[in-house]
CSV table of C-alpha atoms in Angstrom, one decimal:
chain,number,residue,atom,x,y,z
A,12,PHE,CA,24.5,-40.9,34.2
A,13,PHE,CA,23.0,-39.0,31.3
A,14,THR,CA,23.9,-35.4,30.9
A,15,VAL,CA,21.1,-33.2,29.7
A,16,LYS,CA,22.3,-30.1,27.8
A,17,PRO,CA,20.1,-27.1,28.3
A,18,SER,CA,18.6,-25.6,25.1
A,19,PHE,CA,16.6,-22.5,24.3
A,20,ASP,CA,13.7,-22.2,21.9
A,21,CYS,CA,14.4,-18.6,20.9
A,22,PHE,CA,12.0,-18.2,18.0
A,23,ALA,CA,12.8,-14.5,17.8
A,24,SER,CA,15.3,-11.9,18.9
A,25,VAL,CA,13.9,-9.3,21.3
A,26,TYR,CA,16.1,-6.6,19.6
A,27,ASP,CA,15.0,-7.6,16.1
A,28,SER,CA,11.3,-7.6,17.1
A,29,ASP,CA,11.5,-4.1,18.5
A,30,PHE,CA,13.6,-2.9,15.6
A,31,GLU,CA,11.0,-4.2,13.2
A,32,TYR,CA,8.2,-2.5,15.2
A,33,GLY,CA,10.2,0.8,14.7
A,34,VAL,CA,10.4,1.4,18.5
A,35,VAL,CA,14.2,1.2,18.8
A,36,ASN,CA,17.0,3.0,17.0
A,37,PRO,CA,20.1,0.8,16.2
A,38,GLY,CA,22.6,3.0,18.0
A,39,SER,CA,20.5,3.8,21.1
A,40,PHE,CA,20.9,2.6,24.7
A,41,LYS,CA,17.7,0.6,24.4
A,42,ALA,CA,19.1,-1.2,21.4
A,43,SER,CA,22.3,-2.1,23.3
A,44,TYR,CA,20.1,-3.3,26.3
A,45,LEU,CA,18.0,-5.5,24.0
A,46,LYS,CA,21.0,-6.9,22.3
A,47,LEU,CA,22.4,-7.8,25.8
A,48,ILE,CA,19.2,-9.7,26.6
A,49,ASP,CA,19.7,-11.6,23.3
A,50,TRP,CA,23.3,-12.3,24.1
A,51,VAL,CA,22.7,-13.6,27.6
A,52,SER,CA,19.7,-15.7,26.5
A,53,CYS,CA,21.8,-17.3,23.8
A,54,PHE,CA,25.1,-17.6,25.8
A,55,LEU,CA,23.6,-19.5,28.7
A,56,PRO,CA,22.2,-22.6,26.9
A,57,ASP,CA,24.3,-25.1,25.0
A,58,LEU,CA,21.9,-25.0,22.0
A,59,VAL,CA,19.6,-22.3,20.7
A,60,PHE,CA,16.8,-23.1,18.3
A,61,LEU,CA,15.3,-20.8,15.6
A,62,ASP,CA,12.7,-21.5,12.9
A,63,THR,CA,14.9,-21.2,9.7
A,64,GLN,CA,18.6,-21.5,8.8
A,65,GLU,CA,18.6,-17.8,7.8
A,66,HIS,CA,17.2,-16.8,11.2
A,67,ALA,CA,19.9,-18.8,13.0
A,68,ASP,CA,22.6,-17.2,10.9
A,69,TYR,CA,21.2,-13.8,11.7
A,70,LEU,CA,21.1,-14.3,15.5
A,71,ALA,CA,24.6,-15.9,15.6
A,72,GLU,CA,25.9,-12.7,13.8
A,73,LEU,CA,23.9,-10.4,16.0
A,74,THR,CA,25.2,-11.9,19.3
A,75,GLY,CA,28.7,-12.7,18.1
A,76,LEU,CA,28.4,-16.2,19.5
A,77,PRO,CA,29.6,-19.4,17.6
A,78,ARG,CA,27.3,-20.5,14.8
A,79,LYS,CA,27.5,-24.1,16.1
A,80,LYS,CA,25.4,-23.0,19.2
A,81,PHE,CA,22.5,-22.3,16.8
A,82,ASP,CA,20.2,-24.8,15.1
A,83,TRP,CA,16.9,-24.6,13.5
A,84,VAL,CA,13.6,-26.5,12.9
A,85,TYR,CA,10.5,-25.7,11.0
A,86,VAL,CA,7.7,-24.6,13.4
A,87,GLY,CA,5.0,-26.8,11.8
A,88,THR,CA,1.6,-27.0,13.4
A,89,ASP,CA,-0.9,-29.4,15.2
A,90,GLU,CA,-2.2,-31.4,12.3
A,91,ASP,CA,-4.9,-33.0,14.5
A,92,PHE,CA,-6.3,-29.5,14.9
A,93,PHE,CA,-5.6,-28.0,11.5
A,94,LYS,CA,-6.9,-30.6,8.9
A,95,PRO,CA,-8.9,-30.5,5.7
A,96,VAL,CA,-12.6,-30.2,5.7
A,97,LYS,CA,-15.1,-30.2,2.8
A,98,ARG,CA,-15.8,-26.6,1.9
A,99,LYS,CA,-19.4,-25.5,1.3
A,100,LYS,CA,-20.1,-23.4,-1.8
A,101,THR,CA,-21.2,-19.9,-0.7
A,102,GLY,CA,-21.2,-18.1,-4.1
A,103,PHE,CA,-18.3,-16.0,-3.0
A,104,PHE,CA,-14.5,-16.4,-3.1
A,105,ASN,CA,-13.6,-16.0,0.6
A,106,VAL,CA,-10.2,-14.7,1.5
A,107,PHE,CA,-8.9,-14.7,5.1
A,108,PHE,CA,-6.2,-12.9,7.0
A,109,CYS,CA,-5.4,-12.9,10.7
A,110,GLY,CA,-2.4,-11.4,12.3
A,111,GLN,CA,-0.8,-9.1,14.9
A,112,VAL,CA,-0.4,-6.5,12.1
A,113,THR,CA,3.2,-5.5,12.7
A,114,PRO,CA,5.3,-4.0,9.9
A,115,ILE,CA,6.6,-7.4,8.8
A,116,HIS,CA,3.0,-8.4,7.9
A,117,GLY,CA,2.7,-5.6,5.4
A,118,PHE,CA,-0.9,-5.1,6.2
A,119,GLU,CA,-1.0,-1.8,4.3
A,120,PHE,CA,-0.3,-3.8,1.1
A,121,ILE,CA,-3.0,-6.3,1.9
A,122,VAL,CA,-5.5,-3.4,2.5
A,123,LYS,CA,-4.4,-1.7,-0.8
A,124,ALA,CA,-5.0,-5.0,-2.7
A,125,CYS,CA,-8.5,-5.3,-1.2
A,126,GLU,CA,-9.2,-1.7,-2.2
A,127,MET,CA,-8.2,-2.5,-5.8
A,128,LEU,CA,-10.6,-5.5,-5.7
A,129,ALA,CA,-13.5,-3.6,-4.3
A,130,ASP,CA,-15.5,-3.9,-7.6
A,131,ALA,CA,-15.0,-7.7,-7.7
A,132,LYS,CA,-18.4,-8.5,-6.2
A,133,LYS,CA,-17.7,-12.3,-5.8
A,134,ILE,CA,-14.5,-11.8,-3.7
A,135,LYS,CA,-15.0,-11.2,0.0
A,136,PHE,CA,-12.4,-10.7,2.7
A,137,THR,CA,-12.4,-11.5,6.5
A,138,PHE,CA,-9.7,-9.8,8.6
A,139,VAL,CA,-8.8,-10.4,12.2
A,140,GLY,CA,-6.4,-8.1,14.2
A,141,GLN,CA,-6.4,-6.0,17.4
A,142,ASN,CA,-3.6,-3.5,17.7
A,143,ARG,CA,-3.6,0.2,17.0
A,144,TYR,CA,-2.1,-0.1,13.6
A,145,TYR,CA,-4.8,-2.5,12.6
A,146,ARG,CA,-7.6,-0.3,13.9
A,147,GLU,CA,-6.3,2.8,12.1
A,148,LEU,CA,-6.3,1.0,8.7
A,149,ARG,CA,-9.7,-0.6,9.5
A,150,ASP,CA,-11.3,2.7,10.4
A,151,SER,CA,-9.9,4.5,7.3
A,152,TYR,CA,-11.1,1.8,4.9
A,153,LYS,CA,-14.2,3.0,3.0
A,154,LYS,CA,-15.1,0.0,0.9
A,155,GLN,CA,-17.6,-2.8,1.7
A,156,ASN,CA,-15.7,-5.9,0.7
A,157,ILE,CA,-14.0,-6.6,4.1
A,158,VAL,CA,-15.5,-7.8,7.3
A,159,PHE,CA,-13.2,-6.8,10.3
A,160,PHE,CA,-13.0,-8.7,13.6
A,161,ASP,CA,-11.0,-7.5,16.5
A,162,LYS,CA,-10.8,-10.8,18.4
A,163,ILE,CA,-11.9,-14.4,17.9
A,164,SER,CA,-11.2,-17.6,19.7
A,165,TYR,CA,-8.6,-20.1,18.5
A,166,SER,CA,-11.3,-22.5,17.4
A,167,GLU,CA,-13.0,-19.8,15.4
A,168,TYR,CA,-9.7,-18.9,13.9
A,169,ARG,CA,-9.2,-22.6,12.8
A,170,ASP,CA,-12.6,-22.6,11.3
A,171,PHE,CA,-11.9,-19.6,9.2
A,172,VAL,CA,-8.6,-21.1,8.0
A,173,VAL,CA,-10.0,-24.5,7.0
A,174,LYS,CA,-13.0,-23.0,5.3
A,175,ALA,CA,-11.3,-20.2,3.4
A,176,ASP,CA,-10.9,-20.3,-0.4
A,177,ALA,CA,-7.5,-18.5,0.0
A,178,PHE,CA,-5.5,-17.7,3.1
A,179,LEU,CA,-3.2,-14.6,3.2
A,180,VAL,CA,-0.4,-16.0,5.3
A,181,GLY,CA,2.3,-13.2,4.8
A,182,HIS,CA,4.8,-12.0,5.3
A,183,PHE,CA,4.1,-9.2,2.9
A,184,GLY,CA,6.1,-6.4,4.5
A,185,ASN,CA,9.4,-5.5,2.6
A,186,ARG,CA,11.4,-5.8,5.8
A,187,ALA,CA,14.7,-7.6,6.5
A,188,LYS,CA,13.2,-10.0,9.0
A,189,SER,CA,10.5,-11.0,6.5
A,190,LYS,CA,13.2,-12.4,4.2
A,191,ARG,CA,14.6,-14.8,6.8
A,192,VAL,CA,11.5,-16.4,8.4
A,193,ILE,CA,8.4,-18.4,7.4
A,194,PRO,CA,5.1,-17.4,9.1
A,195,ASN,CA,3.4,-19.9,11.4
A,196,LYS,CA,0.2,-19.4,9.4
A,197,VAL,CA,1.9,-21.0,6.3
A,198,PHE,CA,1.9,-24.4,8.1
A,199,GLU,CA,-1.6,-24.0,9.4
A,200,GLY,CA,-2.9,-23.3,5.8
A,201,LEU,CA,-1.0,-26.2,4.3
A,202,ALA,CA,-2.2,-28.6,6.9
A,203,SER,CA,-5.8,-27.4,6.3
A,204,LYS,CA,-5.4,-27.9,2.5
A,205,THR,CA,-6.3,-24.3,2.0
A,206,PRO,CA,-4.6,-22.4,-0.9
A,207,ILE,CA,-2.1,-20.0,0.6
A,208,ILE,CA,-0.7,-16.7,-0.7
A,209,VAL,CA,2.8,-16.2,0.8
A,210,GLY,CA,5.4,-13.5,0.5
A,211,GLU,CA,8.5,-14.6,-1.4
A,212,SER,CA,11.5,-15.2,0.9
A,213,GLU,CA,14.7,-17.3,0.7
A,214,PRO,CA,13.5,-19.7,3.5
A,215,ALA,CA,10.2,-20.3,1.8
A,216,ILE,CA,11.9,-21.1,-1.5
A,217,GLU,CA,14.4,-23.4,0.2
A,218,ALA,CA,11.5,-25.2,2.0
A,219,GLY,CA,10.0,-26.1,-1.4
A,220,PHE,CA,7.4,-23.5,-2.0
A,221,LYS,CA,6.8,-23.0,-5.7
A,222,ASN,CA,4.5,-20.3,-7.3
A,223,LYS,CA,1.3,-21.7,-8.8
A,224,VAL,CA,2.4,-25.2,-7.8
A,225,ASN,CA,1.8,-25.5,-4.0
A,226,CYS,CA,1.2,-21.8,-3.2
A,227,MET,CA,0.9,-18.4,-4.7
A,228,LEU,CA,4.3,-16.8,-4.1
A,229,VAL,CA,4.2,-13.0,-4.3
A,230,GLU,CA,6.8,-10.2,-4.1
A,231,GLN,CA,6.9,-8.6,-0.8
A,232,GLY,CA,5.9,-4.9,-0.5
A,233,ASN,CA,3.8,-5.2,-3.6
A,234,ALA,CA,0.0,-4.7,-3.3
A,235,ASN,CA,-0.5,-5.4,-7.0
A,236,ALA,CA,1.2,-8.9,-6.6
A,237,ILE,CA,-1.3,-9.7,-3.8
A,238,LYS,CA,-4.2,-8.5,-5.9
A,239,ASP,CA,-3.1,-10.5,-8.9
A,240,ALA,CA,-2.7,-13.7,-6.8
A,241,ILE,CA,-6.2,-13.4,-5.3
A,242,THR,CA,-7.6,-12.7,-8.8
A,243,ALA,CA,-5.9,-15.7,-10.3
A,244,LEU,CA,-7.2,-18.0,-7.7
A,245,SER,CA,-10.7,-16.6,-7.8
A,246,LYS,CA,-11.0,-17.2,-11.5
A,247,ASN,CA,-9.4,-20.6,-11.7
A,248,THR,CA,-10.9,-23.5,-9.7
A,249,ARG,CA,-8.4,-25.9,-11.2
A,250,LEU,CA,-5.5,-23.8,-10.0
A,251,CYS,CA,-7.0,-23.7,-6.5
A,252,LYS,CA,-7.3,-27.5,-6.3
A,253,LYS,CA,-3.8,-28.0,-7.7
A,254,ILE,CA,-2.3,-25.6,-5.1
A,255,SER,CA,-4.3,-27.0,-2.2
A,256,SER,CA,-3.5,-30.6,-3.0
A,257,ASN,CA,0.2,-29.9,-3.7
A,258,GLY,CA,0.5,-27.7,-0.6
A,259,PHE,CA,-1.0,-30.4,1.6
A,260,ALA,CA,1.4,-33.0,0.1
A,261,LEU,CA,4.3,-30.6,0.8
A,262,PHE,CA,3.2,-30.3,4.4
A,263,ASN,CA,3.0,-34.0,4.9
A,264,LYS,CA,6.4,-34.6,3.3
A,265,ASN,CA,8.4,-31.8,5.0
A,266,PHE,CA,6.5,-30.4,8.0
A,267,ASN,CA,4.3,-33.1,9.5
A,268,LEU,CA,5.3,-33.7,13.1
A,269,GLY,CA,4.4,-37.4,12.7
């Protein structure tokens, strides 16, 4: 008989997620409770999967369980759903962002970059989000270069991704978690052959991301870096084509599920 070993696709620590949200203090009872949930969840299966090596290292250290229990695999995406389309010329350079808008996303830096680009008449932004933090920043924004949506369907989201001239995939927040993960949207942008702007992290560099080669790699926590990346792409069609082609090739080489 074959023995099937139970595994757990963890994806994220419940303690780490609440800590990044700023709703739990490290030494509190709640923190201990959340760490216990993480420990039990990782103790019971024989194998626990994370999305990067650095993330697996972190959870092994957090739980105190043997590192050999933890493995990792890139998230990837459905390349039959996210795939290249011919982009129609609109007369504008269209930049897209969609996210839950947690501290790891660094949405405040994105909004600041947009504010600095308010006089760039040919650059237009489309943002999608729906939590309180998103709404507060949306309601306080006084410029006219962003169209805000609260909620869209998954198909509508895909259409925005594949038709964008640049995709702000994150993570732009200067948080510990942002330095050990790769956003899901990275893979969706690459598969769609859309130029991506991604926050610089060790996992991204290890995965083969190179600035101005297959992406625009920017310093986390830096609105000026985001602004400069958008400006560079908007003014250089050749750079956009280079990044989109090389990014698509990187996806097919390292992240394609087929």
